[in-house]
Amino acid sequence: MYIEIDFNSDEAIYIQLRNQIFMAIATSQIKEGESLPSVRALAEDIGVNMHTVNKAYTTLRQDGFLKVDRRRGAVVAVDVNKTASIEKMKEYLRPLIARGICKGLSKEEFKALIDDIYEELK
Amino acid sequence: MYIEIDFNSDEAIYIQLRNQIFMAIATSQIKEGESLPSVRALAEDIGVNMHTVNKAYTTLRQDGFLKVDRRRGAVVAVDVNKTASIEKMKEYLRPLIARGICKGLSKEEFKALIDDIYEELK
């Protein structure tokens, strides 16, 4: 799994880490049932505090992307509940789309971005 | 302008406030050239610290949604740069779409959400 953190970004490091794990799962770099690195190993590897990695893993567990196995550590286990996921995604997308509308982005431009990103992540 | 803050949310208050202002501009509740409430008035109104409102306004100014007028305070002034806005939106959408892919959301389901939200904000 390749993790890239931008230490100059305004975005909290645990959020960047969580997002990179989303990308790794979405692109099958890491698959259902596989273990993530231990908190300690990942923290050392990317040069961040163990609390930061822990926070990212906790969020991912709460949101149904991981489970914690006593022996194997954090394991990818995506809890798919389509209806709940769509509702949640709508909450996340709403302010982004409002932001885009302010900047004059059309529905078609949004949809073209969706196509581009799906293509990229394929 | 109607602002609703969820004090139980995990999302930082200044982010919620910023998102609500995106919604207010997108839905023309507040229009280009109009003043936002003063930092003090808005902080009192929604029951948050002045620093929180200030942080939301600063972010909005940096991202080209407001300008600060010495006499009129924070004024809606959307800096529309289509190419930059589309690039930035792509950065915001990428982790969300990766998240959705993990949860099994299809491109078509994303596009349907875009339609729904545009309809809602119209």
Tab-separated table of C-alpha atoms in Angstrom:
chain	number	residue	atom	x	y	z
A	1	MET	CA	0.000	0.000	0.000
A	2	TYR	CA	1.429	3.328	-1.087
A	3	ILE	CA	0.618	6.231	1.271
A	4	GLU	CA	1.467	9.814	0.426
A	5	ILE	CA	1.030	12.541	3.040
A	6	ASP	CA	1.316	16.251	2.278
A	7	PHE	CA	2.649	17.852	5.424
A	8	ASN	CA	2.002	21.317	3.978
A	9	SER	CA	-1.686	20.632	3.401
A	10	ASP	CA	-4.427	22.294	5.455
A	11	GLU	CA	-6.095	18.912	5.692
A	12	ALA	CA	-5.555	17.023	8.958
A	13	ILE	CA	-3.048	14.182	8.565
A	14	TYR	CA	-5.467	11.519	9.835
A	15	ILE	CA	-7.972	12.628	7.175
A	16	GLN	CA	-5.305	12.416	4.463
A	17	LEU	CA	-4.331	8.976	5.742
A	18	ARG	CA	-7.972	7.842	5.807
A	19	ASN	CA	-8.464	9.150	2.258
A	20	GLN	CA	-5.371	7.294	1.039
A	21	ILE	CA	-6.724	4.099	2.567
A	22	PHE	CA	-10.056	4.687	0.754
A	23	MET	CA	-8.037	4.991	-2.463
A	24	ALA	CA	-6.039	1.827	-1.698
A	25	ILE	CA	-9.222	-0.177	-1.070
A	26	ALA	CA	-11.068	1.329	-4.059
A	27	THR	CA	-8.189	0.481	-6.409
A	28	SER	CA	-7.697	-3.010	-4.871
A	29	GLN	CA	-4.147	-2.240	-3.732
A	30	ILE	CA	-5.406	-3.713	-0.501
A	31	LYS	CA	-8.233	-6.223	-0.546
A	32	GLU	CA	-11.037	-7.393	1.675
A	33	GLY	CA	-9.646	-9.601	4.444
A	34	GLU	CA	-6.081	-8.291	4.164
A	35	SER	CA	-4.326	-6.680	7.124
A	36	LEU	CA	-3.224	-3.072	7.197
A	37	PRO	CA	0.216	-2.317	8.634
A	38	SER	CA	0.334	-2.087	12.421
A	39	VAL	CA	-0.215	1.381	13.879
A	40	ARG	CA	3.421	1.496	14.964
A	41	ALA	CA	4.837	0.372	11.595
A	42	LEU	CA	2.700	2.788	9.573
A	43	ALA	CA	3.462	5.691	11.931
A	44	GLU	CA	7.200	5.048	11.578
A	45	ASP	CA	6.950	4.505	7.860
A	46	ILE	CA	5.238	7.801	7.054
A	47	GLY	CA	6.819	9.758	9.918
A	48	VAL	CA	3.729	10.658	11.932
A	49	ASN	CA	2.595	10.169	15.501
A	50	MET	CA	1.037	6.809	16.414
A	51	HIS	CA	-2.052	8.686	17.686
A	52	THR	CA	-2.612	10.023	14.174
A	53	VAL	CA	-2.599	6.554	12.622
A	54	ASN	CA	-4.783	5.308	15.433
A	55	LYS	CA	-7.288	8.088	14.808
A	56	ALA	CA	-7.437	7.227	11.095
A	57	TYR	CA	-7.958	3.512	11.856
A	58	THR	CA	-10.622	4.282	14.479
A	59	THR	CA	-12.565	6.444	12.013
A	60	LEU	CA	-12.305	3.733	9.362
A	61	ARG	CA	-13.545	1.146	11.823
A	62	GLN	CA	-16.481	3.319	12.910
A	63	ASP	CA	-17.432	3.954	9.284
A	64	GLY	CA	-17.386	0.248	8.427
A	65	PHE	CA	-14.177	-0.136	6.395
A	66	LEU	CA	-12.051	-2.117	8.876
A	67	LYS	CA	-12.434	-4.446	11.740
A	68	VAL	CA	-9.861	-5.049	14.408
A	69	ASP	CA	-8.755	-8.615	14.897
A	70	ARG	CA	-6.817	-9.338	18.077
A	71	ARG	CA	-4.258	-11.425	16.227
A	72	ARG	CA	-4.171	-9.819	12.783
A	73	GLY	CA	-4.654	-6.172	13.685
A	74	ALA	CA	-6.674	-3.894	11.377
A	75	VAL	CA	-8.228	-5.963	8.614
A	76	VAL	CA	-10.112	-4.571	5.614
A	77	ALA	CA	-13.770	-5.504	6.103
A	78	VAL	CA	-16.153	-3.279	4.216
A	79	ASP	CA	-19.607	-3.219	5.647
A	80	VAL	CA	-21.796	-2.635	2.586
A	81	ASN	CA	-25.187	-1.180	3.338
A	82	LYS	CA	-26.184	0.400	0.053
A	83	THR	CA	-29.053	2.526	1.349
A	84	ALA	CA	-27.090	3.896	4.295
A	85	SER	CA	-24.033	4.519	2.091
A	86	ILE	CA	-26.075	6.476	-0.435
A	87	GLU	CA	-27.685	8.592	2.301
A	88	LYS	CA	-24.303	9.303	3.872
A	89	MET	CA	-22.746	10.122	0.509
A	90	LYS	CA	-25.536	12.620	-0.117
A	91	GLU	CA	-24.633	14.414	3.129
A	92	TYR	CA	-20.990	14.556	2.057
A	93	LEU	CA	-21.741	15.681	-1.478
A	94	ARG	CA	-24.281	18.406	-0.617
A	95	PRO	CA	-21.815	21.088	0.607
A	96	LEU	CA	-19.375	20.232	-2.191
A	97	ILE	CA	-22.077	20.697	-4.794
A	98	ALA	CA	-23.223	23.918	-3.119
A	99	ARG	CA	-19.615	25.077	-3.330
A	100	GLY	CA	-19.483	24.131	-7.019
A	101	ILE	CA	-22.774	25.925	-7.767
A	102	CYS	CA	-21.339	29.122	-6.195
A	103	LYS	CA	-18.383	28.802	-8.570
A	104	GLY	CA	-20.658	28.270	-11.562
A	105	LEU	CA	-20.170	24.525	-12.068
A	106	SER	CA	-23.004	22.843	-13.930
A	107	LYS	CA	-24.521	19.438	-13.235
A	108	GLU	CA	-22.884	18.208	-16.433
A	109	GLU	CA	-19.468	19.401	-15.307
A	110	PHE	CA	-19.914	17.490	-12.041
A	111	LYS	CA	-20.912	14.367	-13.917
A	112	ALA	CA	-17.886	14.683	-16.195
A	113	LEU	CA	-15.692	14.858	-13.069
A	114	ILE	CA	-17.336	11.689	-11.755
A	115	ASP	CA	-16.527	9.947	-15.066
A	116	ASP	CA	-12.912	11.189	-14.938
A	117	ILE	CA	-12.355	10.032	-11.375
A	118	TYR	CA	-13.969	6.617	-11.944
A	119	GLU	CA	-11.678	6.214	-14.964
A	120	GLU	CA	-8.640	7.239	-12.892
A	121	LEU	CA	-9.434	4.831	-10.047
A	122	LYS	CA	-10.279	1.897	-12.315
B	1	MET	CA	-29.561	33.761	6.101
B	2	TYR	CA	-30.510	30.675	8.038
B	3	ILE	CA	-27.592	28.881	9.729
B	4	GLU	CA	-27.977	25.545	11.446
B	5	ILE	CA	-25.115	24.114	13.497
B	6	ASP	CA	-25.079	20.576	14.872
B	7	PHE	CA	-23.093	20.736	18.090
B	8	ASN	CA	-23.087	16.929	18.300
B	9	SER	CA	-21.489	16.497	14.893
B	10	ASP	CA	-17.894	15.293	14.460
B	11	GLU	CA	-17.445	18.020	11.880
B	12	ALA	CA	-15.649	21.152	13.097
B	13	ILE	CA	-18.056	24.053	13.662
B	14	TYR	CA	-16.197	26.426	11.320
B	15	ILE	CA	-16.519	23.794	8.562
B	16	GLN	CA	-20.267	23.433	9.222
B	17	LEU	CA	-20.586	27.218	9.186
B	18	ARG	CA	-18.614	27.476	5.948
B	19	ASN	CA	-20.787	24.749	4.377
B	20	GLN	CA	-23.970	26.556	5.418
B	21	ILE	CA	-22.677	29.734	3.800
B	22	PHE	CA	-21.960	27.765	0.587
B	23	MET	CA	-25.587	26.597	0.730
B	24	ALA	CA	-26.871	30.136	1.347
B	25	ILE	CA	-24.920	31.499	-1.636
B	26	ALA	CA	-25.808	28.535	-3.896
B	27	THR	CA	-29.519	28.954	-3.136
B	28	SER	CA	-29.362	32.783	-3.452
B	29	GLN	CA	-30.441	33.318	0.147
B	30	ILE	CA	-27.509	35.688	0.132
B	31	LYS	CA	-26.403	37.278	-3.107
B	32	GLU	CA	-23.252	38.637	-4.690
B	33	GLY	CA	-22.423	42.041	-3.186
B	34	GLU	CA	-24.484	41.490	-0.024
B	35	SER	CA	-22.895	41.676	3.420
B	36	LEU	CA	-22.728	38.743	5.793
B	37	PRO	CA	-23.497	39.387	9.461
B	38	SER	CA	-20.583	40.766	11.468
B	39	VAL	CA	-18.381	38.174	13.177
B	40	ARG	CA	-19.680	39.299	16.557
B	41	ALA	CA	-23.361	39.226	15.565
B	42	LEU	CA	-23.148	35.796	13.938
B	43	ALA	CA	-21.157	34.340	16.842
B	44	GLU	CA	-23.794	35.582	19.302
B	45	ASP	CA	-26.639	34.474	17.084
B	46	ILE	CA	-25.518	30.854	16.737
B	47	GLY	CA	-23.837	30.634	20.139
B	48	VAL	CA	-20.243	30.004	19.094
B	49	ASN	CA	-16.917	31.661	19.730
B	50	MET	CA	-15.992	34.686	17.576
B	51	HIS	CA	-12.769	32.878	16.575
B	52	THR	CA	-14.865	30.118	15.011
B	53	VAL	CA	-16.821	32.570	12.844
B	54	ASN	CA	-13.614	34.362	12.000
B	55	LYS	CA	-12.009	31.107	10.883
B	56	ALA	CA	-14.985	30.315	8.630
B	57	TYR	CA	-14.885	33.813	7.075
B	58	THR	CA	-11.098	33.620	6.595
B	59	THR	CA	-11.375	30.277	4.794
B	60	LEU	CA	-14.172	31.648	2.602
B	61	ARG	CA	-12.075	34.704	1.765
B	62	GLN	CA	-9.016	32.592	0.903
B	63	ASP	CA	-11.118	30.340	-1.316
B	64	GLY	CA	-12.620	33.277	-3.210
B	65	PHE	CA	-16.180	33.458	-1.852
B	66	LEU	CA	-15.968	36.683	0.167
B	67	LYS	CA	-14.008	39.850	0.292
B	68	VAL	CA	-13.617	42.023	3.333
B	69	ASP	CA	-14.670	45.643	2.967
B	70	ARG	CA	-13.514	47.985	5.692
B	71	ARG	CA	-16.901	49.649	5.911
B	72	ARG	CA	-19.288	46.803	4.999
B	73	GLY	CA	-17.517	43.834	6.550
B	74	ALA	CA	-17.597	40.445	4.807
B	75	VAL	CA	-19.263	40.805	1.415
B	76	VAL	CA	-20.153	37.938	-0.915
B	77	ALA	CA	-17.805	38.178	-3.883
B	78	VAL	CA	-17.366	34.921	-5.722
B	79	ASP	CA	-14.195	34.717	-7.694
B	80	VAL	CA	-15.142	32.483	-10.616
B	81	ASN	CA	-12.225	30.761	-12.289
B	82	LYS	CA	-13.831	27.798	-13.989
B	83	THR	CA	-10.647	25.839	-14.725
B	84	ALA	CA	-9.248	26.241	-11.215
B	85	SER	CA	-12.645	25.450	-9.659
B	86	ILE	CA	-12.963	22.237	-11.657
B	87	GLU	CA	-9.435	21.151	-10.712
B	88	LYS	CA	-10.077	21.887	-7.049
B	89	MET	CA	-13.446	20.106	-7.122
B	90	LYS	CA	-11.720	17.041	-8.557
B	91	GLU	CA	-9.353	16.980	-5.569
B	92	TYR	CA	-12.332	17.195	-3.191
B	93	LEU	CA	-14.372	14.570	-5.027
B	94	ARG	CA	-11.600	11.973	-5.454
B	95	PRO	CA	-11.546	10.630	-1.841
B	96	LEU	CA	-15.355	10.761	-1.673
B	97	ILE	CA	-15.656	8.708	-4.815
B	98	ALA	CA	-12.988	6.277	-3.582
B	99	ARG	CA	-15.068	5.940	-0.413
B	100	GLY	CA	-18.186	5.303	-2.476
B	101	ILE	CA	-16.429	2.698	-4.639
B	102	CYS	CA	-15.385	0.820	-1.462
B	103	LYS	CA	-19.046	0.766	-0.459
B	104	GLY	CA	-20.122	-0.487	-3.876
B	105	LEU	CA	-21.617	2.743	-5.280
B	106	SER	CA	-21.724	2.857	-9.059
B	107	LYS	CA	-21.017	5.845	-11.303
B	108	GLU	CA	-24.738	5.961	-12.081
B	109	GLU	CA	-25.642	6.099	-8.395
B	110	PHE	CA	-23.248	9.038	-7.945
B	111	LYS	CA	-24.777	10.822	-10.910
B	112	ALA	CA	-28.277	10.261	-9.535
B	113	LEU	CA	-27.130	11.869	-6.259
B	114	ILE	CA	-25.800	14.859	-8.206
B	115	ASP	CA	-29.212	15.209	-9.890
B	116	ASP	CA	-31.009	14.943	-6.529
B	117	ILE	CA	-28.835	17.551	-4.842
B	118	TYR	CA	-29.053	19.992	-7.770
B	119	GLU	CA	-32.825	19.594	-7.624
B	120	GLU	CA	-32.818	20.197	-3.856
B	121	LEU	CA	-30.662	23.326	-4.092
B	122	LYS	CA	-32.556	24.839	-7.015
